Amino acid sequence: YHLTNPMDTREFFHGDFHHAYHHYIQVVPTRYNIGSYWRDRMKTYQLVHSHHLQAYQVWEPPAAIFAFDIPPVAVVVENVEKKWYDFATGLLGVLGGAFAMARFGNDAWARL
């Protein structure tokens, strides 16, 4: 439950004087494109919450601070199917790169 609503049912109470919580909330716009129909698309917002306890001097009044950050980018979640040859091409690319790096390391070690 706390993954979708990170601040629900949580209490931020501190019994000492001159202490207050500072909250930092990042709001991330998210779009889900799960199917091909309009009802399979949904726009939501994800919240990322962090906080810390701030100590104040005796003459400073404590204040709970809420800072919001809304990034200029959005997360898009889609259901994309890949064909078998896309997997095979990626696998051969990784294997070829590993082989090339092994040869390069072997040649560099032989020159030492």
mmCIF file of N, CA and C in Angstrom:
data_model
loop_
_atom_site.group_PDB
_atom_site.id
_atom_site.type_symbol
_atom_site.label_atom_id
_atom_site.label_comp_id
_atom_site.label_asym_id
_atom_site.label_seq_id
_atom_site.Cartn_x
_atom_site.Cartn_y
_atom_site.Cartn_z
ATOM 1 N N TYR A 1 0.817 -1.198 0.000
ATOM 2 C CA TYR A 1 0.000 0.000 0.000
ATOM 3 C C TYR A 1 0.858 1.257 0.000
ATOM 4 N N HIS A 2 1.987 1.229 0.688
ATOM 5 C CA HIS A 2 2.832 2.421 0.758
ATOM 6 C C HIS A 2 3.566 2.683 -0.543
ATOM 7 N N LEU A 3 3.566 1.726 -1.471
ATOM 8 C CA LEU A 3 4.208 1.977 -2.750
ATOM 9 C C LEU A 3 3.391 2.920 -3.613
ATOM 10 N N THR A 4 2.072 2.854 -3.516
ATOM 11 C CA THR A 4 1.235 3.729 -4.322
ATOM 12 C C THR A 4 0.885 5.021 -3.603
ATOM 13 N N ASN A 5 0.771 4.992 -2.305
ATOM 14 C CA ASN A 5 0.445 6.178 -1.507
ATOM 15 C C ASN A 5 1.449 6.276 -0.362
ATOM 16 N N PRO A 6 2.616 6.855 -0.604
ATOM 17 C CA PRO A 6 3.686 6.774 0.398
ATOM 18 C C PRO A 6 3.430 7.539 1.689
ATOM 19 N N MET A 7 2.530 8.505 1.696
ATOM 20 C CA MET A 7 2.333 9.301 2.905
ATOM 21 C C MET A 7 1.026 8.982 3.630
ATOM 22 N N ASP A 8 0.202 8.111 3.074
ATOM 23 C CA ASP A 8 -1.043 7.758 3.747
ATOM 24 C C ASP A 8 -0.759 6.913 4.982
ATOM 25 N N THR A 9 -1.528 7.117 5.977
ATOM 26 C CA THR A 9 -1.485 6.395 7.264
ATOM 27 C C THR A 9 -0.151 6.543 7.985
ATOM 28 N N ARG A 10 0.654 7.514 7.630
ATOM 29 C CA ARG A 10 1.922 7.731 8.331
ATOM 30 C C ARG A 10 1.801 8.986 9.189
ATOM 31 N N GLU A 11 2.370 8.924 10.370
ATOM 32 C CA GLU A 11 2.354 10.059 11.286
ATOM 33 C C GLU A 11 3.782 10.532 11.494
ATOM 34 N N PHE A 12 3.962 11.829 11.467
ATOM 35 C CA PHE A 12 5.270 12.432 11.683
ATOM 36 C C PHE A 12 5.171 13.310 12.920
ATOM 37 N N PHE A 13 5.463 12.720 14.059
ATOM 38 C CA PHE A 13 5.375 13.419 15.332
ATOM 39 C C PHE A 13 6.692 13.243 16.069
ATOM 40 N N HIS A 14 7.165 14.344 16.611
ATOM 41 C CA HIS A 14 8.377 14.293 17.410
ATOM 42 C C HIS A 14 8.101 15.045 18.699
ATOM 43 N N GLY A 15 8.374 14.445 19.833
ATOM 44 C CA GLY A 15 8.015 15.012 21.126
ATOM 45 C C GLY A 15 8.940 16.104 21.633
ATOM 46 N N ASP A 16 10.140 16.216 21.103
ATOM 47 C CA ASP A 16 11.076 17.226 21.594
ATOM 48 C C ASP A 16 10.720 18.601 21.045
ATOM 49 N N PHE A 17 11.013 19.617 21.852
ATOM 50 C CA PHE A 17 10.814 20.987 21.392
ATOM 51 C C PHE A 17 11.871 21.356 20.363
ATOM 52 N N HIS A 18 11.531 22.284 19.499
ATOM 53 C CA HIS A 18 12.444 22.849 18.494
ATOM 54 C C HIS A 18 12.943 21.791 17.507
ATOM 55 N N HIS A 19 12.074 20.891 17.138
ATOM 56 C CA HIS A 19 12.330 19.919 16.084
ATOM 57 C C HIS A 19 11.115 19.898 15.158
ATOM 58 N N ALA A 20 11.354 19.760 13.873
ATOM 59 C CA ALA A 20 10.260 19.667 12.901
ATOM 60 C C ALA A 20 10.739 18.857 11.696
ATOM 61 N N TYR A 21 9.788 18.226 11.052
ATOM 62 C CA TYR A 21 10.110 17.418 9.877
ATOM 63 C C TYR A 21 10.100 18.278 8.616
ATOM 64 N N HIS A 22 11.049 18.012 7.761
ATOM 65 C CA HIS A 22 11.077 18.601 6.432
ATOM 66 C C HIS A 22 10.741 17.480 5.447
ATOM 67 N N HIS A 23 9.770 17.724 4.602
ATOM 68 C CA HIS A 23 9.314 16.716 3.648
ATOM 69 C C HIS A 23 9.714 17.148 2.241
ATOM 70 N N TYR A 24 10.229 16.203 1.472
ATOM 71 C CA TYR A 24 10.578 16.424 0.076
ATOM 72 C C TYR A 24 9.762 15.447 -0.765
ATOM 73 N N ILE A 25 8.938 15.989 -1.636
ATOM 74 C CA ILE A 25 8.023 15.172 -2.426
ATOM 75 C C ILE A 25 8.310 15.422 -3.900
ATOM 76 N N GLN A 26 8.610 14.350 -4.612
ATOM 77 C CA GLN A 26 8.819 14.444 -6.053
ATOM 78 C C GLN A 26 7.598 13.833 -6.731
ATOM 79 N N VAL A 27 6.962 14.606 -7.580
ATOM 80 C CA VAL A 27 5.758 14.181 -8.287
ATOM 81 C C VAL A 27 6.170 13.842 -9.721
ATOM 82 N N VAL A 28 5.971 12.586 -10.114
ATOM 83 C CA VAL A 28 6.385 12.129 -11.439
ATOM 84 C C VAL A 28 5.137 11.807 -12.252
ATOM 85 N N PRO A 29 4.869 12.574 -13.328
ATOM 86 C CA PRO A 29 3.735 12.226 -14.196
ATOM 87 C C PRO A 29 4.007 10.890 -14.897
ATOM 88 N N THR A 30 3.009 10.023 -14.909
ATOM 89 C CA THR A 30 3.165 8.682 -15.477
ATOM 90 C C THR A 30 1.979 8.383 -16.383
ATOM 91 N N ARG A 31 2.283 7.820 -17.543
ATOM 92 C CA ARG A 31 1.233 7.420 -18.482
ATOM 93 C C ARG A 31 1.380 5.933 -18.776
ATOM 94 N N TYR A 32 0.308 5.188 -18.596
ATOM 95 C CA TYR A 32 0.292 3.757 -18.863
ATOM 96 C C TYR A 32 -0.431 3.511 -20.182
ATOM 97 N N ASN A 33 0.263 2.901 -21.134
ATOM 98 C CA ASN A 33 -0.332 2.473 -22.401
ATOM 99 C C ASN A 33 -0.266 0.948 -22.425
ATOM 100 N N ILE A 34 -1.266 0.312 -21.849
ATOM 101 C CA ILE A 34 -1.210 -1.132 -21.668
ATOM 102 C C ILE A 34 -1.804 -1.859 -22.865
ATOM 103 N N GLY A 35 -2.836 -1.326 -23.466
ATOM 104 C CA GLY A 35 -3.487 -1.982 -24.597
ATOM 105 C C GLY A 35 -3.662 -1.022 -25.752
ATOM 106 N N SER A 36 -4.439 -1.442 -26.726
ATOM 107 C CA SER A 36 -4.629 -0.620 -27.915
ATOM 108 C C SER A 36 -5.901 0.219 -27.847
ATOM 109 N N TYR A 37 -6.731 0.001 -26.855
ATOM 110 C CA TYR A 37 -7.967 0.758 -26.741
ATOM 111 C C TYR A 37 -7.780 1.948 -25.809
ATOM 112 N N TRP A 38 -8.650 2.936 -25.933
ATOM 113 C CA TRP A 38 -8.534 4.136 -25.108
ATOM 114 C C TRP A 38 -8.731 3.828 -23.637
ATOM 115 N N ARG A 39 -9.513 2.807 -23.316
ATOM 116 C CA ARG A 39 -9.744 2.473 -21.911
ATOM 117 C C ARG A 39 -8.529 1.805 -21.276
ATOM 118 N N ASP A 40 -7.570 1.382 -22.094
ATOM 119 C CA ASP A 40 -6.353 0.759 -21.590
ATOM 120 C C ASP A 40 -5.248 1.783 -21.334
ATOM 121 N N ARG A 41 -5.568 3.052 -21.478
ATOM 122 C CA ARG A 41 -4.581 4.114 -21.253
ATOM 123 C C ARG A 41 -4.987 4.925 -20.032
ATOM 124 N N MET A 42 -3.992 5.256 -19.218
ATOM 125 C CA MET A 42 -4.292 5.932 -17.962
ATOM 126 C C MET A 42 -3.170 6.919 -17.645
ATOM 127 N N LYS A 43 -3.543 8.101 -17.199
ATOM 128 C CA LYS A 43 -2.570 9.102 -16.747
ATOM 129 C C LYS A 43 -2.645 9.174 -15.231
ATOM 130 N N THR A 44 -1.494 9.030 -14.594
ATOM 131 C CA THR A 44 -1.429 9.077 -13.140
ATOM 132 C C THR A 44 -0.210 9.885 -12.714
ATOM 133 N N TYR A 45 -0.026 9.999 -11.423
ATOM 134 C CA TYR A 45 1.148 10.649 -10.842
ATOM 135 C C TYR A 45 1.725 9.726 -9.775
ATOM 136 N N GLN A 46 3.019 9.551 -9.808
ATOM 137 C CA GLN A 46 3.701 8.788 -8.776
ATOM 138 C C GLN A 46 4.375 9.766 -7.825
ATOM 139 N N LEU A 47 4.362 9.433 -6.557
ATOM 140 C CA LEU A 47 4.997 10.271 -5.545
ATOM 141 C C LEU A 47 6.204 9.553 -4.965
ATOM 142 N N VAL A 48 7.276 10.287 -4.838
ATOM 143 C CA VAL A 48 8.459 9.789 -4.142
ATOM 144 C C VAL A 48 8.661 10.710 -2.950
ATOM 145 N N HIS A 49 8.621 10.140 -1.764
ATOM 146 C CA HIS A 49 8.654 10.953 -0.546
ATOM 147 C C HIS A 49 9.902 10.622 0.267
ATOM 148 N N SER A 50 10.551 11.658 0.760
ATOM 149 C CA SER A 50 11.635 11.497 1.728
ATOM 150 C C SER A 50 11.495 12.602 2.764
ATOM 151 N N HIS A 51 12.036 12.367 3.930
ATOM 152 C CA HIS A 51 11.929 13.357 5.004
ATOM 153 C C HIS A 51 13.128 13.233 5.928
ATOM 154 N N HIS A 52 13.354 14.298 6.672
ATOM 155 C CA HIS A 52 14.349 14.245 7.734
ATOM 156 C C HIS A 52 13.924 15.200 8.851
ATOM 157 N N LEU A 53 14.426 14.935 10.026
ATOM 158 C CA LEU A 53 14.091 15.722 11.206
ATOM 159 C C LEU A 53 15.100 16.847 11.348
ATOM 160 N N GLN A 54 14.594 18.067 11.402
ATOM 161 C CA GLN A 54 15.446 19.253 11.487
ATOM 162 C C GLN A 54 15.399 19.803 12.911
ATOM 163 N N ALA A 55 16.553 20.034 13.481
ATOM 164 C CA ALA A 55 16.633 20.657 14.805
ATOM 165 C C ALA A 55 16.791 22.168 14.629
ATOM 166 N N TYR A 56 16.080 22.939 15.446
ATOM 167 C CA TYR A 56 16.123 24.391 15.388
ATOM 168 C C TYR A 56 16.771 24.944 16.653
ATOM 169 N N GLN A 57 17.301 26.137 16.545
ATOM 170 C CA GLN A 57 17.827 26.832 17.709
ATOM 171 C C GLN A 57 16.663 27.256 18.607
ATOM 172 N N VAL A 58 16.963 27.627 19.839
ATOM 173 C CA VAL A 58 15.923 27.967 20.807
ATOM 174 C C VAL A 58 15.119 29.180 20.340
ATOM 175 N N TRP A 59 15.748 30.151 19.686
ATOM 176 C CA TRP A 59 15.051 31.373 19.279
ATOM 177 C C TRP A 59 14.335 31.226 17.932
ATOM 178 N N GLU A 60 14.540 30.108 17.222
ATOM 179 C CA GLU A 60 13.889 29.901 15.930
ATOM 180 C C GLU A 60 12.599 29.112 16.113
ATOM 181 N N PRO A 61 11.522 29.579 15.498
ATOM 182 C CA PRO A 61 10.286 28.789 15.576
ATOM 183 C C PRO A 61 10.354 27.604 14.608
ATOM 184 N N PRO A 62 10.041 26.405 15.058
ATOM 185 C CA PRO A 62 10.063 25.251 14.156
ATOM 186 C C PRO A 62 8.915 25.319 13.147
ATOM 187 N N ALA A 63 9.164 24.808 11.968
ATOM 188 C CA ALA A 63 8.146 24.815 10.917
ATOM 189 C C ALA A 63 8.257 23.544 10.098
ATOM 190 N N ALA A 64 7.131 22.947 9.811
ATOM 191 C CA ALA A 64 7.105 21.790 8.909
ATOM 192 C C ALA A 64 7.180 22.322 7.485
ATOM 193 N N ILE A 65 8.119 21.840 6.725
ATOM 194 C CA ILE A 65 8.331 22.336 5.366
ATOM 195 C C ILE A 65 8.016 21.217 4.379
ATOM 196 N N PHE A 66 7.253 21.558 3.346
ATOM 197 C CA PHE A 66 6.928 20.639 2.265
ATOM 198 C C PHE A 66 7.490 21.225 0.976
ATOM 199 N N ALA A 67 8.417 20.519 0.364
ATOM 200 C CA ALA A 67 9.013 20.962 -0.893
ATOM 201 C C ALA A 67 8.601 19.989 -1.990
ATOM 202 N N PHE A 68 8.039 20.528 -3.064
ATOM 203 C CA PHE A 68 7.593 19.718 -4.182
ATOM 204 C C PHE A 68 8.542 19.905 -5.358
ATOM 205 N N ASP A 69 8.797 18.814 -6.054
ATOM 206 C CA ASP A 69 9.610 18.852 -7.267
ATOM 207 C C ASP A 69 8.831 18.134 -8.361
ATOM 208 N N ILE A 70 8.511 18.854 -9.426
ATOM 209 C CA ILE A 70 7.803 18.255 -10.556
ATOM 210 C C ILE A 70 8.748 18.305 -11.749
ATOM 211 N N PRO A 71 9.293 17.162 -12.155
ATOM 212 C CA PRO A 71 10.260 17.158 -13.253
ATOM 213 C C PRO A 71 9.581 17.432 -14.597
ATOM 214 N N PRO A 72 10.326 17.941 -15.572
ATOM 215 C CA PRO A 72 9.743 18.254 -16.888
ATOM 216 C C PRO A 72 9.590 17.034 -17.791
ATOM 217 N N VAL A 73 9.870 15.861 -17.294
ATOM 218 C CA VAL A 73 9.740 14.644 -18.090
ATOM 219 C C VAL A 73 8.645 13.774 -17.498
ATOM 220 N N ALA A 74 8.153 12.846 -18.287
ATOM 221 C CA ALA A 74 7.126 11.924 -17.830
ATOM 222 C C ALA A 74 7.582 10.499 -18.092
ATOM 223 N N VAL A 75 7.086 9.592 -17.285
ATOM 224 C CA VAL A 75 7.365 8.170 -17.451
ATOM 225 C C VAL A 75 6.226 7.569 -18.271
ATOM 226 N N VAL A 76 6.583 6.806 -19.303
ATOM 227 C CA VAL A 76 5.587 6.132 -20.128
ATOM 228 C C VAL A 76 5.819 4.632 -20.004
ATOM 229 N N VAL A 77 4.796 3.919 -19.546
ATOM 230 C CA VAL A 77 4.874 2.472 -19.387
ATOM 231 C C VAL A 77 4.053 1.851 -20.508
ATOM 232 N N GLU A 78 4.710 1.038 -21.338
ATOM 233 C CA GLU A 78 4.034 0.406 -22.469
ATOM 234 C C GLU A 78 4.289 -1.085 -22.471
ATOM 235 N N ASN A 79 3.371 -1.799 -23.055
ATOM 236 C CA ASN A 79 3.516 -3.230 -23.243
ATOM 237 C C ASN A 79 3.981 -3.451 -24.681
ATOM 238 N N VAL A 80 5.270 -3.736 -24.864
ATOM 239 C CA VAL A 80 5.854 -3.887 -26.195
ATOM 240 C C VAL A 80 6.328 -5.324 -26.354
ATOM 241 N N GLU A 81 5.924 -5.939 -27.434
ATOM 242 C CA GLU A 81 6.356 -7.305 -27.719
ATOM 243 C C GLU A 81 7.560 -7.264 -28.650
ATOM 244 N N LYS A 82 8.513 -8.130 -28.387
ATOM 245 C CA LYS A 82 9.692 -8.244 -29.243
ATOM 246 C C LYS A 82 9.693 -9.597 -29.921
ATOM 247 N N LYS A 83 10.177 -9.614 -31.116
ATOM 248 C CA LYS A 83 10.279 -10.864 -31.865
ATOM 249 C C LYS A 83 11.528 -11.620 -31.419
ATOM 250 N N TRP A 84 11.595 -12.887 -31.765
ATOM 251 C CA TRP A 84 12.715 -13.728 -31.350
ATOM 252 C C TRP A 84 14.022 -13.253 -31.962
ATOM 253 N N TYR A 85 13.961 -12.703 -33.183
ATOM 254 C CA TYR A 85 15.208 -12.284 -33.822
ATOM 255 C C TYR A 85 15.766 -11.012 -33.188
ATOM 256 N N ASP A 86 14.939 -10.209 -32.550
ATOM 257 C CA ASP A 86 15.469 -9.072 -31.788
ATOM 258 C C ASP A 86 16.298 -9.570 -30.606
ATOM 259 N N PHE A 87 15.804 -10.589 -29.932
ATOM 260 C CA PHE A 87 16.556 -11.186 -28.826
ATOM 261 C C PHE A 87 17.860 -11.803 -29.321
ATOM 262 N N ALA A 88 17.784 -12.536 -30.445
ATOM 263 C CA ALA A 88 18.985 -13.194 -30.984
ATOM 264 C C ALA A 88 20.024 -12.165 -31.411
ATOM 265 N N THR A 89 19.604 -11.080 -32.036
ATOM 266 C CA THR A 89 20.541 -10.035 -32.463
ATOM 267 C C THR A 89 21.213 -9.383 -31.259
ATOM 268 N N GLY A 90 20.444 -9.085 -30.223
ATOM 269 C CA GLY A 90 21.032 -8.502 -29.015
ATOM 270 C C GLY A 90 21.998 -9.445 -28.331
ATOM 271 N N LEU A 91 21.652 -10.725 -28.269
ATOM 272 C CA LEU A 91 22.530 -11.710 -27.648
ATOM 273 C C LEU A 91 23.839 -11.855 -28.420
ATOM 274 N N LEU A 92 23.752 -11.903 -29.744
ATOM 275 C CA LEU A 92 24.971 -12.009 -30.546
ATOM 276 C C LEU A 92 25.827 -10.745 -30.424
ATOM 277 N N GLY A 93 25.191 -9.587 -30.285
ATOM 278 C CA GLY A 93 25.942 -8.354 -30.084
ATOM 279 C C GLY A 93 26.704 -8.354 -28.767
ATOM 280 N N VAL A 94 26.065 -8.834 -27.718
ATOM 281 C CA VAL A 94 26.735 -8.907 -26.420
ATOM 282 C C VAL A 94 27.871 -9.917 -26.458
ATOM 283 N N LEU A 95 27.636 -11.075 -27.052
ATOM 284 C CA LEU A 95 28.692 -12.085 -27.148
ATOM 285 C C LEU A 95 29.865 -11.597 -27.991
ATOM 286 N N GLY A 96 29.580 -10.913 -29.101
ATOM 287 C CA GLY A 96 30.646 -10.365 -29.937
ATOM 288 C C GLY A 96 31.451 -9.299 -29.217
ATOM 289 N N GLY A 97 30.771 -8.451 -28.451
ATOM 290 C CA GLY A 97 31.479 -7.432 -27.684
ATOM 291 C C GLY A 97 32.343 -8.043 -26.603
ATOM 292 N N ALA A 98 31.832 -9.082 -25.938
ATOM 293 C CA ALA A 98 32.632 -9.760 -24.912
ATOM 294 C C ALA A 98 33.855 -10.427 -25.530
ATOM 295 N N PHE A 99 33.684 -11.044 -26.695
ATOM 296 C CA PHE A 99 34.809 -11.680 -27.378
ATOM 297 C C PHE A 99 35.856 -10.638 -27.784
ATOM 298 N N ALA A 100 35.404 -9.497 -28.313
ATOM 299 C CA ALA A 100 36.339 -8.442 -28.723
ATOM 300 C C ALA A 100 37.106 -7.898 -27.524
ATOM 301 N N MET A 101 36.430 -7.706 -26.395
ATOM 302 C CA MET A 101 37.118 -7.202 -25.211
ATOM 303 C C MET A 101 38.097 -8.234 -24.654
ATOM 304 N N ALA A 102 37.751 -9.516 -24.740
ATOM 305 C CA ALA A 102 38.678 -10.558 -24.288
ATOM 306 C C ALA A 102 39.923 -10.584 -25.157
ATOM 307 N N ARG A 103 39.759 -10.435 -26.460
ATOM 308 C CA ARG A 103 40.926 -10.405 -27.354
ATOM 309 C C ARG A 103 41.772 -9.168 -27.085
ATOM 310 N N PHE A 104 41.110 -8.039 -26.863
ATOM 311 C CA PHE A 104 41.844 -6.803 -26.587
ATOM 312 C C PHE A 104 42.635 -6.945 -25.287
ATOM 313 N N GLY A 105 42.008 -7.511 -24.254
ATOM 314 C CA GLY A 105 42.714 -7.696 -22.986
ATOM 315 C C GLY A 105 43.853 -8.683 -23.111
ATOM 316 N N ASN A 106 43.669 -9.728 -23.878
ATOM 317 C CA ASN A 106 44.716 -10.718 -24.088
ATOM 318 C C ASN A 106 45.910 -10.102 -24.837
ATOM 319 N N ASP A 107 45.621 -9.335 -25.878
ATOM 320 C CA ASP A 107 46.707 -8.684 -26.628
ATOM 321 C C ASP A 107 47.449 -7.659 -25.768
ATOM 322 N N ALA A 108 46.702 -6.920 -24.957
ATOM 323 C CA ALA A 108 47.357 -5.931 -24.075
ATOM 324 C C ALA A 108 48.201 -6.645 -23.026
ATOM 325 N N TRP A 109 47.751 -7.767 -22.496
ATOM 326 C CA TRP A 109 48.510 -8.517 -21.499
ATOM 327 C C TRP A 109 49.764 -9.126 -22.130
ATOM 328 N N ALA A 110 49.685 -9.546 -23.377
ATOM 329 C CA ALA A 110 50.829 -10.157 -24.056
ATOM 330 C C ALA A 110 51.916 -9.129 -24.333
ATOM 331 N N ARG A 111 51.565 -7.871 -24.486
ATOM 332 C CA ARG A 111 52.573 -6.832 -24.767
ATOM 333 C C ARG A 111 53.306 -6.372 -23.531
ATOM 334 N N LEU A 112 52.785 -6.719 -22.364
ATOM 335 C CA LEU A 112 53.467 -6.303 -21.126
ATOM 336 C C LEU A 112 54.661 -7.090 -20.864
#
